[in-house]
Amino acid sequence: MSTTIENIQRQISENPILIYMKGTPQLPQCGFSAQTVQALMSCGERFAFVNILDNPDIRAELPKYANWPTFPQLWVEGELVGGCDIVGEMHQSGELEKLIKDAAARAKANEEGGEA
């Protein structure tokens, strides 16, 4: 049986673009999650999500693991990007779309066995 931290590490390593949020992309359960997922969806790439409301162990442990106290949390290629404010600023500046598209392209290349 794996620990919660091992599950978090696996989720982050297996998903190049991952958001830990309250609710789902189709039905966010808080305004910050809604804003963040909307910015992420506008980039036009697939991403994974974990609904922390359905995973109380992750909700409790991830802030300690990430050293980031709030949700949502956007992770790209194993690195914490940030929460709603940071993602919103990056979206406004165009940085988010570049980051997401680059990560998606590298993930696709890796799946196909090529270099990004």
Coordinates of C-alpha atoms in Angstrom, one line a residue:
M1 CA 0.0 0.0 0.0
S2 CA 1.5 3.3 -1.1
T3 CA 1.5 6.4 1.1
T4 CA -0.3 9.6 0.2
I5 CA 3.0 11.3 -0.5
E6 CA 4.0 8.5 -2.9
N7 CA 0.6 8.9 -4.6
I8 CA 1.2 12.6 -5.0
Q9 CA 4.7 12.1 -6.4
R10 CA 3.3 9.5 -8.9
Q11 CA 0.5 11.8 -10.0
I12 CA 2.9 14.7 -10.5
S13 CA 5.5 12.5 -12.4
E14 CA 2.9 10.7 -14.6
N15 CA 1.0 13.9 -15.7
P16 CA 2.9 16.6 -17.5
I17 CA 0.1 19.1 -16.8
L18 CA -1.8 18.5 -13.5
I19 CA -4.1 20.7 -11.5
Y20 CA -5.1 19.9 -7.9
M21 CA -8.4 21.7 -7.5
K22 CA -11.7 21.8 -5.7
G23 CA -14.2 20.0 -7.9
T24 CA -13.7 19.1 -11.6
P25 CA -12.9 21.2 -14.7
Q26 CA -16.5 20.8 -15.7
L27 CA -17.9 21.6 -12.2
P28 CA -15.4 23.6 -10.1
Q29 CA -16.4 23.9 -6.5
C30 CA -14.7 27.2 -5.7
G31 CA -14.1 30.5 -7.6
F32 CA -10.3 30.2 -7.5
S33 CA -10.4 26.7 -9.0
A34 CA -12.9 27.9 -11.6
Q35 CA -10.6 30.8 -12.6
T36 CA -7.5 28.7 -12.8
V37 CA -9.1 25.9 -14.8
Q38 CA -10.6 28.4 -17.2
A39 CA -7.2 29.9 -17.8
L40 CA -5.7 26.4 -18.3
M41 CA -8.5 25.3 -20.6
S42 CA -8.0 28.4 -22.8
C43 CA -4.5 27.0 -23.7
G44 CA -6.2 24.2 -25.6
E45 CA -4.2 21.3 -24.3
R46 CA -5.2 18.2 -22.4
F47 CA -4.4 18.2 -18.6
A48 CA -5.1 16.0 -15.7
F49 CA -6.8 17.0 -12.5
V50 CA -7.3 15.7 -9.0
N51 CA -10.4 16.7 -7.1
I52 CA -9.1 17.3 -3.6
L53 CA -12.6 17.3 -2.2
D54 CA -12.8 13.6 -3.1
N55 CA -9.3 13.0 -1.7
P56 CA -9.0 14.4 1.8
D57 CA -5.6 12.7 2.4
I58 CA -4.2 14.6 -0.6
R59 CA -5.9 17.8 0.5
A60 CA -4.1 17.4 3.9
E61 CA -0.7 16.3 2.7
L62 CA -0.1 18.2 -0.6
P63 CA 0.3 21.7 1.0
K64 CA 3.1 20.3 3.2
Y65 CA 4.7 18.4 0.2
A66 CA 4.5 21.5 -2.1
N67 CA 5.2 24.1 0.6
W68 CA 2.2 25.9 -0.8
P69 CA -0.7 26.3 1.5
T70 CA -3.7 26.8 -0.8
F71 CA -5.6 25.3 -3.7
P72 CA -5.7 25.1 -6.6
Q73 CA -2.2 24.1 -7.4
L74 CA -0.9 23.8 -11.0
W75 CA 2.0 21.5 -11.7
V76 CA 3.8 21.4 -15.0
E77 CA 6.5 18.8 -15.8
G78 CA 6.9 18.1 -12.1
E79 CA 7.3 21.7 -11.0
L80 CA 4.8 23.7 -9.0
V81 CA 3.7 26.7 -11.1
G82 CA 1.5 28.2 -8.4
G83 CA -2.1 29.0 -7.6
C84 CA -4.9 31.2 -8.9
D85 CA -3.1 34.5 -8.8
I86 CA 0.1 33.3 -10.4
V87 CA -1.7 31.3 -13.1
G88 CA -4.0 34.3 -13.8
E89 CA -1.0 36.7 -14.2
M90 CA 0.7 34.2 -16.5
H91 CA -2.4 33.8 -18.5
Q92 CA -2.7 37.6 -18.9
S93 CA 0.9 37.9 -20.0
G94 CA 0.8 35.0 -22.4
E95 CA 3.4 33.0 -20.4
L96 CA 0.9 30.3 -19.4
E97 CA -0.1 29.3 -22.9
K98 CA 3.6 29.0 -24.0
L99 CA 4.4 26.9 -20.8
I100 CA 1.4 24.6 -21.4
K101 CA 1.9 24.2 -25.1
D102 CA 5.6 23.5 -24.7
A103 CA 4.9 20.9 -22.0
A104 CA 2.2 19.2 -24.1
A105 CA 4.6 19.1 -27.1
R106 CA 7.4 17.5 -25.0
A107 CA 4.9 15.0 -23.6
K108 CA 3.6 14.1 -27.0
A109 CA 7.2 13.7 -28.3
N110 CA 8.1 11.5 -25.4
E111 CA 5.0 9.3 -26.0
E112 CA 6.1 8.9 -29.6
G113 CA 9.6 8.1 -28.6
G114 CA 11.1 11.2 -30.1
E115 CA 12.9 14.1 -28.7
A116 CA 11.2 17.4 -27.9

